[in-house]
XYZ file of N, CA and C in Angstrom:
789
model
N -7.022 15.135 -24.138
C -6.912 13.792 -24.722
C -5.924 12.954 -23.917
N -6.290 11.696 -23.642
C -5.405 10.813 -22.887
C -4.177 10.476 -23.723
N -3.052 10.392 -23.063
C -1.805 9.983 -23.707
C -1.358 8.673 -23.078
N -1.608 7.526 -23.740
C -1.261 6.226 -23.145
C 0.200 6.117 -22.766
N 1.095 6.707 -23.565
C 2.523 6.617 -23.249
C 2.837 7.345 -21.945
N 2.240 8.528 -21.777
C 2.457 9.283 -20.536
C 1.874 8.543 -19.347
N 0.671 7.979 -19.514
C 0.046 7.234 -18.425
C 0.893 6.035 -18.024
N 1.447 5.323 -19.018
C 2.286 4.164 -18.718
C 3.540 4.573 -17.967
N 4.148 5.702 -18.390
C 5.352 6.173 -17.708
C 5.042 6.555 -16.274
N 3.885 7.195 -16.051
C 3.499 7.579 -14.700
C 3.291 6.349 -13.831
N 2.603 5.332 -14.367
C 2.369 4.116 -13.595
C 3.669 3.379 -13.333
N 4.591 3.382 -14.296
C 5.907 2.776 -14.056
C 6.561 3.427 -12.840
N 6.526 4.760 -12.806
C 7.122 5.496 -11.688
C 6.428 5.161 -10.382
N 5.104 5.201 -10.394
C 4.347 4.975 -9.169
C 4.532 3.552 -8.643
N 4.561 2.569 -9.517
C 4.754 1.202 -9.052
C 6.121 1.035 -8.398
N 7.138 1.676 -8.959
C 8.457 1.629 -8.335
C 8.476 2.307 -6.981
N 7.806 3.451 -6.878
C 7.729 4.168 -5.601
C 6.997 3.338 -4.550
N 5.889 2.732 -4.945
C 5.104 1.933 -4.021
C 5.913 0.757 -3.490
N 6.695 0.142 -4.359
C 7.510 -0.988 -3.919
C 8.594 -0.537 -2.950
N 9.191 0.630 -3.216
C 10.265 1.127 -2.353
C 9.750 1.583 -0.995
N 8.534 2.121 -0.962
C 8.011 2.707 0.278
C 7.411 1.674 1.217
N 7.150 0.480 0.720
C 6.547 -0.576 1.549
C 7.340 -1.853 1.296
N 8.581 -1.922 1.784
C 9.489 -3.006 1.397
C 9.134 -4.343 2.043
N 9.135 -5.386 1.237
C 8.954 -6.736 1.762
C 10.217 -7.166 2.494
N 10.052 -8.123 3.387
C 11.217 -8.646 4.111
C 12.110 -9.472 3.196
N 11.505 -10.059 2.163
C 12.240 -10.897 1.211
C 11.732 -10.591 -0.181
N 12.644 -10.490 -1.137
C 12.263 -10.117 -2.497
C 13.227 -10.761 -3.485
N 12.687 -11.266 -4.600
C 13.542 -11.837 -5.634
C 12.919 -11.574 -6.992
N 13.768 -11.491 -8.022
C 13.301 -11.253 -9.383
C 13.161 -12.579 -10.114
N 12.029 -12.758 -10.791
C 11.772 -13.984 -11.546
C 11.410 -13.605 -12.980
N 12.419 -13.319 -13.791
C 12.230 -13.002 -15.205
C 11.251 -11.848 -15.401
N 11.430 -10.784 -14.612
C 10.599 -9.591 -14.753
C 9.527 -9.452 -13.694
N 9.175 -10.560 -13.054
C 8.233 -10.490 -11.940
C 9.007 -10.387 -10.639
N 8.578 -9.510 -9.751
C 9.214 -9.355 -8.454
C 8.368 -10.115 -7.433
N 8.945 -11.161 -6.834
C 8.257 -11.972 -5.841
C 8.598 -11.412 -4.462
N 7.560 -11.116 -3.679
C 7.759 -10.456 -2.385
C 7.089 -11.266 -1.280
N 7.781 -11.340 -0.141
C 7.234 -12.089 0.984
C 7.573 -11.402 2.299
N 6.603 -11.405 3.205
C 6.805 -10.860 4.548
C 5.893 -11.600 5.521
N 5.958 -12.932 5.485
C 5.202 -13.723 6.445
C 3.706 -13.539 6.376
N 3.185 -13.203 5.178
C 1.743 -13.002 4.952
C 1.175 -11.770 5.653
N 2.018 -10.841 6.092
C 1.551 -9.598 6.718
C 1.434 -8.523 5.638
N 0.229 -8.123 5.336
C -0.198 -7.201 4.287
C -0.068 -7.854 2.911
N -1.090 -7.643 2.079
C -1.051 -8.205 0.727
C 0.094 -7.621 -0.087
N 0.323 -6.311 0.060
C 1.317 -5.635 -0.771
C 2.699 -6.249 -0.613
N 3.084 -6.571 0.628
C 4.416 -7.110 0.884
C 4.493 -8.609 0.665
N 3.384 -9.211 0.233
C 3.346 -10.659 0.020
C 2.719 -10.986 -1.327
N 3.078 -10.203 -2.316
C 2.473 -10.364 -3.632
C 3.526 -10.258 -4.723
N 3.133 -10.705 -5.902
C 3.972 -10.589 -7.090
C 3.713 -9.240 -7.735
N 4.785 -8.494 -7.960
C 4.691 -7.265 -8.742
C 5.140 -7.595 -10.162
N 4.242 -7.626 -11.134
C 4.641 -7.928 -12.516
C 5.289 -6.708 -13.179
N 6.521 -6.474 -12.802
C 7.223 -5.273 -13.272
C 7.424 -5.290 -14.782
N 7.686 -6.467 -15.341
C 7.880 -6.615 -16.780
C 7.362 -7.980 -17.192
N 6.993 -8.118 -18.463
C 6.453 -9.384 -18.954
C 7.569 -10.419 -19.088
N 7.396 -11.616 -18.506
C 8.417 -12.660 -18.647
C 8.382 -13.269 -20.038
N 9.473 -13.913 -20.422
C 9.533 -14.553 -21.732
C 8.509 -15.669 -21.845
N 8.299 -16.406 -20.759
C 7.352 -17.522 -20.727
C 6.454 -17.344 -19.505
N 5.289 -16.701 -19.658
C 4.435 -16.443 -18.498
C 4.020 -17.707 -17.751
N 3.752 -18.784 -18.474
C 3.365 -20.025 -17.818
C 4.458 -20.558 -16.917
N 5.697 -20.529 -17.413
C 6.832 -20.989 -16.611
C 7.037 -20.067 -15.412
N 6.869 -18.747 -15.625
C 7.028 -17.800 -14.520
C 5.973 -18.036 -13.446
N 4.760 -18.379 -13.862
C 3.692 -18.637 -12.895
C 3.989 -19.903 -12.090
N 4.521 -20.922 -12.743
C 4.881 -22.145 -12.022
C 6.017 -21.887 -11.037
N 6.987 -21.055 -11.449
C 8.086 -20.706 -10.544
C 7.548 -19.949 -9.328
N 6.639 -19.003 -9.576
C 6.058 -18.242 -8.462
C 5.304 -19.165 -7.515
N 4.581 -20.124 -8.064
C 3.836 -21.060 -7.221
C 4.776 -21.856 -6.330
N 5.900 -22.298 -6.883
C 6.874 -23.058 -6.081
C 7.500 -22.170 -5.011
N 7.805 -20.919 -5.359
C 8.465 -20.000 -4.433
C 7.573 -19.727 -3.227
N 6.297 -19.462 -3.498
C 5.386 -19.170 -2.381
C 5.014 -20.435 -1.619
N 4.937 -21.566 -2.314
C 4.642 -22.821 -1.609
C 5.735 -23.134 -0.598
N 6.998 -22.834 -0.960
C 8.108 -23.068 -0.036
C 7.982 -22.212 1.214
N 7.230 -21.124 1.120
C 7.026 -20.225 2.261
C 5.627 -20.403 2.866
N 4.927 -21.413 2.391
C 3.577 -21.725 2.873
C 2.639 -20.538 2.738
N 2.725 -19.875 1.589
C 1.883 -18.722 1.299
C 1.155 -18.926 -0.023
N -0.031 -18.334 -0.161
C -0.716 -18.372 -1.456
C -0.033 -17.444 -2.452
N -0.232 -17.712 -3.727
C 0.284 -16.809 -4.760
C -0.714 -15.660 -4.919
N -0.233 -14.449 -4.736
C -1.054 -13.245 -4.883
C -0.332 -12.291 -5.834
N -1.060 -11.742 -6.783
C -0.509 -10.740 -7.691
C -1.106 -9.379 -7.376
N -0.271 -8.340 -7.442
C -0.748 -6.965 -7.396
C -0.717 -6.455 -8.828
N -1.889 -6.267 -9.425
C -1.980 -6.001 -10.861
C -2.549 -4.607 -11.102
N -1.751 -3.741 -11.688
C -2.199 -2.390 -12.025
C -3.026 -2.418 -13.304
N -4.060 -1.577 -13.363
C -4.900 -1.503 -14.557
C -4.108 -0.841 -15.681
N -3.644 -1.635 -16.635
C -2.898 -1.112 -17.775
C -2.915 -2.173 -18.874
N -2.864 -1.759 -20.135
C -2.979 -2.724 -21.236
C -1.933 -3.834 -21.174
N -0.728 -3.505 -20.693
C 0.334 -4.511 -20.649
C -0.007 -5.702 -19.771
N -0.958 -5.533 -18.860
C -1.304 -6.618 -17.930
C -2.498 -7.449 -18.391
N -3.028 -7.170 -19.580
C -4.212 -7.897 -20.030
C -3.942 -9.380 -20.211
N -2.785 -9.742 -20.776
C -2.465 -11.158 -20.963
C -2.300 -11.860 -19.619
N -1.691 -11.169 -18.656
C -1.558 -11.748 -17.319
C -2.938 -11.973 -16.705
N -3.834 -10.996 -16.849
C -5.177 -11.143 -16.317
C -5.865 -12.375 -16.921
N -5.691 -12.585 -18.210
C -6.294 -13.743 -18.867
C -5.713 -15.044 -18.321
N -4.407 -15.061 -18.104
C -3.757 -16.253 -17.546
C -4.285 -16.550 -16.151
N -4.448 -15.517 -15.337
C -4.956 -15.707 -13.980
C -6.431 -16.096 -13.992
N -7.192 -15.576 -14.960
C -8.585 -15.996 -15.108
C -8.668 -17.499 -15.390
N -7.790 -17.973 -16.262
C -7.786 -19.397 -16.612
C -7.530 -20.273 -15.390
N -6.682 -19.773 -14.484
C -6.355 -20.539 -13.279
C -7.267 -20.189 -12.101
N -8.342 -19.441 -12.373
C -9.394 -19.129 -11.391
C -8.864 -18.346 -10.188
N -7.955 -17.426 -10.445
C -7.513 -16.513 -9.388
C -8.647 -15.563 -9.051
N -8.890 -15.351 -7.763
C -9.921 -14.396 -7.345
C -9.415 -12.972 -7.541
N -10.350 -12.037 -7.561
C -10.019 -10.618 -7.692
C -10.453 -9.920 -6.415
N -9.543 -9.136 -5.802
C -9.787 -8.562 -4.486
C -9.257 -7.132 -4.403
N -9.800 -6.389 -3.450
C -9.203 -5.138 -2.945
C -8.868 -4.126 -4.039
N -9.887 -3.722 -4.797
C -9.691 -2.660 -5.783
C -9.195 -1.399 -5.070
N -8.108 -0.819 -5.574
C -7.447 0.294 -4.889
C -7.100 1.407 -5.861
N -7.350 2.639 -5.450
C -6.986 3.806 -6.249
C -5.593 4.276 -5.854
N -4.807 4.658 -6.861
C -3.546 5.365 -6.655
C -3.841 6.834 -6.929
N -3.660 7.679 -5.925
C -3.967 9.099 -6.075
C -2.687 9.928 -5.926
N -2.577 10.987 -6.699
C -1.397 11.843 -6.656
C -1.808 13.302 -6.524
N -0.872 14.120 -6.027
C -1.106 15.557 -5.879
C 0.222 16.276 -6.049
N 0.191 17.499 -6.558
C 1.435 18.282 -6.637
C 1.917 18.624 -5.240
N 3.219 18.699 -5.098
C 3.796 18.994 -3.786
C 3.784 20.473 -3.488
N 2.816 20.915 -2.734
C 2.740 22.320 -2.330
C 2.740 22.406 -0.817
N 3.178 23.531 -0.316
C 3.201 23.731 1.133
C 1.771 23.833 1.641
N 1.422 22.993 2.602
C 0.050 22.980 3.117
C -0.259 24.279 3.860
N -1.479 24.754 3.681
C -1.906 25.963 4.385
C -1.948 25.707 5.893
N -1.662 26.747 6.650
C -1.716 26.619 8.110
C -3.170 26.530 8.558
N -3.436 25.589 9.445
C -4.766 25.416 10.015
C -4.603 25.133 11.498
N -5.548 25.555 12.296
C -5.468 25.179 13.711
C -5.659 23.682 13.872
N -5.026 23.125 14.905
C -5.202 21.707 15.175
C -6.614 21.469 15.694
N -7.158 20.266 15.471
C -8.486 19.965 16.004
C -8.513 20.145 17.521
N -9.647 20.560 18.048
C -9.758 20.810 19.474
C -9.359 19.614 20.320
N -8.495 19.850 21.292
C -8.094 18.803 22.212
C -7.081 17.822 21.675
N -6.531 18.090 20.476
C -5.589 17.163 19.852
C -4.318 17.908 19.464
N -3.174 17.288 19.756
C -1.872 17.838 19.374
C -1.231 16.918 18.349
N -0.610 17.506 17.315
C 0.070 16.722 16.279
C 1.555 16.640 16.574
N 2.109 15.441 16.366
C 3.523 15.216 16.626
C 4.131 14.426 15.472
N 5.426 14.667 15.203
C 6.173 13.925 14.190
C 7.364 13.241 14.841
N 7.659 12.018 14.394
C 8.793 11.272 14.939
C 9.453 10.471 13.824
N 10.697 10.070 14.063
C 11.457 9.297 13.082
C 11.188 7.799 13.175
N 10.432 7.384 14.171
C 10.128 5.968 14.353
C 8.731 5.842 14.945
N 8.050 4.745 14.676
C 6.717 4.565 15.256
C 6.807 4.202 16.728
N 6.128 4.954 17.577
C 6.099 4.635 18.999
C 5.225 3.401 19.225
N 5.316 2.842 20.412
C 4.444 1.715 20.752
C 2.979 2.118 20.647
N 2.666 3.343 21.093
C 1.283 3.813 21.039
C 0.824 4.005 19.595
N 1.723 4.497 18.737
C 1.418 4.648 17.307
C 1.110 3.281 16.714
N 1.981 2.289 16.983
C 1.776 0.947 16.464
C 0.481 0.343 16.991
N 0.195 0.589 18.256
C -1.003 0.016 18.877
C -2.264 0.473 18.154
N -2.367 1.783 17.886
C -3.564 2.280 17.223
C -3.626 1.814 15.777
N -2.534 1.976 15.036
C -2.558 1.595 13.621
C -2.872 0.110 13.462
N -2.279 -0.723 14.301
C -2.507 -2.167 14.207
C -3.950 -2.500 14.596
N -4.490 -1.783 15.556
C -5.882 -2.007 15.945
C -6.821 -1.712 14.783
N -6.528 -0.683 13.986
C -7.400 -0.280 12.894
C -7.163 -1.126 11.652
N -5.901 -1.335 11.287
C -5.578 -1.961 9.999
C -4.894 -3.322 10.104
N -4.494 -3.713 11.294
C -3.716 -4.933 11.424
C -4.549 -6.196 11.426
N -3.893 -7.313 11.136
C -4.514 -8.631 11.177
C -3.502 -9.596 11.788
N -3.834 -10.139 12.964
C -2.944 -11.121 13.571
C -2.523 -10.726 14.963
N -1.565 -11.489 15.508
C -1.105 -11.293 16.864
C 0.254 -10.629 16.940
N 0.980 -10.853 18.042
C 2.278 -10.195 18.250
C 3.304 -10.494 17.153
N 3.344 -11.729 16.653
C 4.321 -12.068 15.607
C 4.048 -11.264 14.340
N 2.777 -11.189 13.947
C 2.414 -10.432 12.744
C 2.664 -8.940 12.942
N 2.382 -8.455 14.139
C 2.645 -7.038 14.410
C 4.147 -6.756 14.334
N 4.973 -7.686 14.789
C 6.421 -7.507 14.687
C 6.884 -7.435 13.244
N 6.304 -8.271 12.377
C 6.650 -8.217 10.954
C 6.176 -6.906 10.332
N 5.011 -6.440 10.746
C 4.518 -5.151 10.246
C 5.475 -4.026 10.620
N 5.979 -4.063 11.853
C 6.957 -3.060 12.292
C 8.208 -3.125 11.419
N 8.618 -4.335 11.060
C 9.804 -4.495 10.200
C 9.555 -3.907 8.818
N 8.350 -4.098 8.280
C 8.014 -3.521 6.983
C 8.032 -1.996 7.063
N 7.373 -1.445 8.080
C 7.271 0.012 8.221
C 8.633 0.671 8.343
N 9.522 0.052 9.112
C 10.831 0.659 9.385
C 11.910 0.178 8.419
N 11.498 -0.546 7.371
C 12.465 -1.016 6.385
C 12.996 0.083 5.497
N 12.380 1.249 5.543
C 12.834 2.412 4.789
C 12.618 3.635 5.676
N 13.517 4.610 5.590
C 13.422 5.787 6.438
C 12.114 6.525 6.197
N 11.394 6.811 7.278
C 10.080 7.442 7.173
C 9.849 8.359 8.357
N 8.786 9.160 8.263
C 8.315 9.989 9.369
C 6.953 9.481 9.814
N 6.694 9.560 11.110
C 5.463 9.024 11.677
C 4.715 10.141 12.400
N 3.508 10.427 11.931
C 2.682 11.478 12.515
C 1.714 10.868 13.513
N 1.560 11.524 14.637
C 0.610 11.096 15.666
C -0.275 12.267 16.051
N -1.562 11.994 16.191
C -2.489 12.938 16.802
C -2.723 12.457 18.227
N -2.423 13.298 19.206
C -2.446 12.897 20.617
C -3.480 13.740 21.353
N -4.347 13.081 22.139
C -5.345 13.838 22.882
C -4.785 14.336 24.211
N -5.641 14.935 25.022
C -5.181 15.591 26.241
C -4.527 14.685 27.253
N -4.880 13.408 27.282
C -4.261 12.507 28.261
C -3.088 11.727 27.690
N -2.618 12.145 26.496
C -1.435 11.528 25.908
C -1.712 10.299 25.070
N -2.969 9.983 24.810
C -3.323 8.820 24.002
C -3.243 9.160 22.517
N -2.612 8.284 21.727
C -2.557 8.473 20.278
C -3.919 8.120 19.694
N -4.536 9.089 19.017
C -5.867 8.871 18.450
C -5.857 8.947 16.922
N -4.689 9.188 16.328
C -4.587 9.221 14.879
C -3.153 8.987 14.454
N -2.976 8.339 13.289
C -1.629 8.045 12.797
C -1.511 8.347 11.308
N -0.282 8.528 10.870
C 0.045 8.652 9.456
C 1.537 8.428 9.281
N 1.941 8.104 8.087
C 3.357 7.827 7.791
C 3.723 8.479 6.468
N 4.907 9.090 6.409
C 5.431 9.714 5.197
C 6.761 9.074 4.838
N 6.871 8.641 3.579
C 8.136 8.134 3.056
C 8.476 8.928 1.798
N 9.614 9.603 1.787
C 10.040 10.373 0.628
C 10.988 9.523 -0.205
N 10.617 9.314 -1.471
C 11.404 8.484 -2.386
C 11.546 9.228 -3.704
N 12.777 9.504 -4.102
C 13.057 10.095 -5.419
C 12.204 11.332 -5.712
N 12.087 12.214 -4.717
C 11.361 13.453 -4.927
C 9.854 13.335 -4.841
N 9.361 12.186 -4.393
C 7.928 11.968 -4.178
C 7.702 11.679 -2.707
N 6.543 12.124 -2.200
C 6.169 11.811 -0.826
C 5.031 10.812 -0.797
N 5.257 9.672 -0.157
C 4.228 8.644 -0.064
C 3.520 8.705 1.282
N 2.201 8.820 1.265
C 1.388 8.897 2.483
C 0.786 7.521 2.766
N 1.063 6.990 3.944
C 0.586 5.655 4.317
C 0.048 5.680 5.747
N -0.625 4.587 6.122
C -1.011 4.313 7.525
C -1.898 5.397 8.125
N -2.777 5.959 7.327
C -3.718 6.942 7.857
C -4.807 6.203 8.637
N -4.895 6.467 9.936
C -5.936 5.844 10.757
C -6.330 6.797 11.875
N -7.582 6.706 12.279
C -8.114 7.544 13.358
C -8.951 6.661 14.278
N -8.760 6.835 15.568
C -9.553 6.103 16.554
C -11.043 6.360 16.295
N -11.885 5.322 16.375
C -13.321 5.511 16.080
C -13.980 6.637 16.868
N -13.543 6.875 18.107
C -14.160 7.920 18.925
C -13.764 9.332 18.503
N -12.787 9.453 17.601
C -12.286 10.771 17.211
C -12.484 11.046 15.724
N -13.295 10.247 15.076
C -13.549 10.479 13.665
C -14.537 11.620 13.468
N -14.479 12.209 12.257
C -15.331 13.340 11.878
C -15.082 14.571 12.747
N -13.848 14.703 13.220
C -13.462 15.889 13.981
C -12.319 16.656 13.306
N -11.956 16.240 12.095
C -10.872 16.899 11.384
C -9.499 16.346 11.693
N -9.420 15.220 12.422
C -8.113 14.660 12.789
C -7.372 14.153 11.561
N -8.055 13.397 10.691
C -7.399 12.856 9.497
C -6.919 13.977 8.584
N -7.748 15.007 8.399
C -7.358 16.133 7.545
C -6.132 16.839 8.116
N -6.082 16.999 9.443
C -4.933 17.656 10.066
C -3.667 16.814 9.911
N -3.773 15.508 10.089
C -2.622 14.630 9.897
C -2.128 14.698 8.456
N -3.053 14.691 7.507
C -2.672 14.756 6.099
C -1.950 16.062 5.793
N -2.470 17.189 6.297
C -1.798 18.472 6.068
C -0.390 18.460 6.646
N -0.235 17.883 7.830
C 1.084 17.833 8.449
C 2.062 17.014 7.605
N 1.596 15.874 7.105
C 2.467 15.024 6.303
C 2.812 15.675 4.965
N 1.853 16.345 4.356
C 2.132 17.030 3.089
C 3.109 18.182 3.297
N 2.978 18.911 4.414
C 3.930 19.980 4.719
C 5.331 19.405 4.929
N 5.411 18.262 5.624
C 6.707 17.620 5.852
C 7.317 17.147 4.537
N 6.479 16.633 3.636
C 6.977 16.203 2.328
C 7.531 17.386 1.548
N 6.806 18.508 1.584
C 7.259 19.718 0.886
C 8.592 20.199 1.459
N 8.715 20.190 2.782
C 9.955 20.630 3.423
C 11.143 19.752 3.041
N 10.863 18.503 2.703
C 11.930 17.564 2.350
C 12.126 17.450 0.849
N 11.557 18.402 0.115
C 11.836 18.505 -1.311
C 10.975 17.661 -2.221
N 9.884 17.098 -1.712
C 9.009 16.287 -2.558
C 8.215 17.194 -3.493
N 8.357 16.970 -4.799
C 7.630 17.769 -5.778
C 6.213 17.260 -5.989
N 5.963 16.009 -5.635
C 4.643 15.413 -5.774
C 4.436 14.416 -4.643
N 3.183 14.053 -4.406
C 2.869 13.066 -3.381
C 1.910 12.034 -3.946
N 1.911 10.864 -3.322
C 0.955 9.831 -3.705
C 0.425 9.153 -2.450
N -0.721 8.526 -2.603
C -1.300 7.702 -1.538
C -2.211 6.663 -2.172
N -2.640 5.711 -1.373
C -3.460 4.592 -1.834
C -4.720 4.543 -0.988
N -5.852 4.292 -1.627
C -7.122 4.219 -0.904
C -8.012 3.212 -1.615
N -8.698 2.371 -0.845
C -9.554 1.372 -1.463
C -10.723 2.038 -2.183
N -11.161 1.397 -3.255
C -12.256 1.948 -4.051
C -13.544 2.034 -3.245
N -13.677 1.188 -2.223
C -14.893 1.176 -1.416
C -14.934 2.298 -0.377
N -13.799 2.963 -0.122
C -13.723 3.965 0.944
C -13.991 5.360 0.376
N -15.273 5.639 0.142
C -15.645 6.921 -0.469
C -15.317 8.101 0.436
N -15.432 7.919 1.751
C -15.141 9.015 2.669
C -13.696 9.453 2.602
N -12.778 8.485 2.590
C -11.359 8.817 2.495
C -11.033 9.448 1.145
N -11.655 8.949 0.089
C -11.416 9.535 -1.232
C -11.812 11.006 -1.247
N -12.935 11.332 -0.631
C -13.374 12.729 -0.590
C -12.387 13.594 0.187
N -11.867 13.065 1.298
C -10.864 13.788 2.078
C -9.643 14.093 1.226
N -9.175 13.093 0.496
C -7.961 13.273 -0.305
C -8.209 14.191 -1.500
N -9.379 14.103 -2.096
C -9.700 15.014 -3.198
C -9.732 16.460 -2.711
N -10.259 16.678 -1.520
C -10.285 18.030 -0.956
C -8.881 18.567 -0.707
N -7.926 17.652 -0.518
C -6.538 18.058 -0.300
C -5.756 18.183 -1.608
N -6.422 18.002 -2.748
C -5.777 18.193 -4.041
C -5.349 16.926 -4.739
N -5.707 15.758 -4.206
C -5.329 14.495 -4.839
C -6.333 14.112 -5.920
N -5.832 13.452 -6.955
C -6.678 12.953 -8.034
C -6.205 11.555 -8.420
N -7.125 10.766 -8.928
C -6.797 9.394 -9.307
C -5.805 9.375 -10.464
N -4.729 8.586 -10.312
C -3.717 8.433 -11.361
C -3.674 7.015 -11.904
N -4.355 6.092 -11.244
C -4.356 4.702 -11.677
C -5.038 3.846 -10.639
N -5.161 2.562 -10.955
C -5.771 1.614 -10.032
C -5.028 0.284 -10.091
N -5.169 -0.467 -9.009
C -4.701 -1.852 -9.032
C -5.639 -2.694 -8.189
N -5.504 -4.000 -8.336
C -6.239 -4.941 -7.506
C -5.340 -6.145 -7.272
N -5.786 -7.040 -6.420
C -5.032 -8.252 -6.131
C -5.742 -9.442 -6.752
N -4.944 -10.394 -7.226
C -5.462 -11.658 -7.730
C -4.828 -12.773 -6.904
N -5.646 -13.601 -6.279
C -5.131 -14.650 -5.405
C -5.504 -16.021 -5.937
N -4.520 -16.922 -5.894
C -4.732 -18.293 -6.351
C -5.772 -18.987 -5.479
N -6.595 -19.864 -6.077
C -7.565 -20.600 -5.260
C -6.854 -21.542 -4.308
N -7.473 -21.765 -3.168
C -6.887 -22.672 -2.189
C -6.914 -24.094 -2.733
N -5.793 -24.789 -2.529
C -5.701 -26.177 -2.977
C -5.869 -27.070 -1.755
N -6.946 -27.816 -1.717
C -7.203 -28.685 -0.580
C -6.636 -30.083 -0.836
N -5.981 -30.603 0.169
C -5.468 -31.967 0.049
C -6.637 -32.954 0.090
N -6.527 -34.081 -0.638
C -7.598 -35.077 -0.606
C -7.824 -35.580 0.830
N -9.077 -35.802 1.158
C -9.396 -36.290 2.501
C -8.920 -37.713 2.708
N -8.532 -38.017 3.928
C -8.096 -39.379 4.236
C -9.289 -40.309 4.308
N -9.052 -41.579 4.017
C -10.147 -42.546 4.089
C -9.825 -43.647 5.094
């Protein structure tokens, strides 16, 4: 039988972990809502986290609109599926906020990963910072923008102490990436990417095992990761590694406001 109180407590924990593991460059509290900005690089670091219900949601929404307008950014909310957010969803519906990027939050118990041989022709490496080659591949797969945006992404990634996994082929080229951030006894898995020419060779599974082993070695009792609802292949990979869905969230973005045309 589902226990709503337990589910709410778990989501409270996970939302806090997610915020800590992917820090925005700028963050402020607005009566329970956490406003986050990082130059529009990644939705997560440029969205409102409704950590608690404000006393006046309408006033809080107007404040958020002014805050993001000052930064020339749209208002975006990261909204977890939970009863407490139903009133917020209704408010955003009234203002015609779009709904985007349905995402699963998956968790697994922290166990030592079984030893497996590395995929043929690929060596796994761990580092305390993302190399240029690591950034190049990850940004090619998941990035949006040019050098300035990539620089902000680097600032987000290195805003909290993390480990960076690389899968390297025989000529020294990085063909797979992953990132581990340990927060309060949890291991967060991020930035899983594989070069298109090296997919379906076990590279992602090997990177995941390496990161889970590193999390276990650093005392993480549990791990979490995020995967879009549309990515069935990645979900299957994570389920095979012992992950199960613990919750979901999506983004709500304000409609674009066009200035009246000149006459």
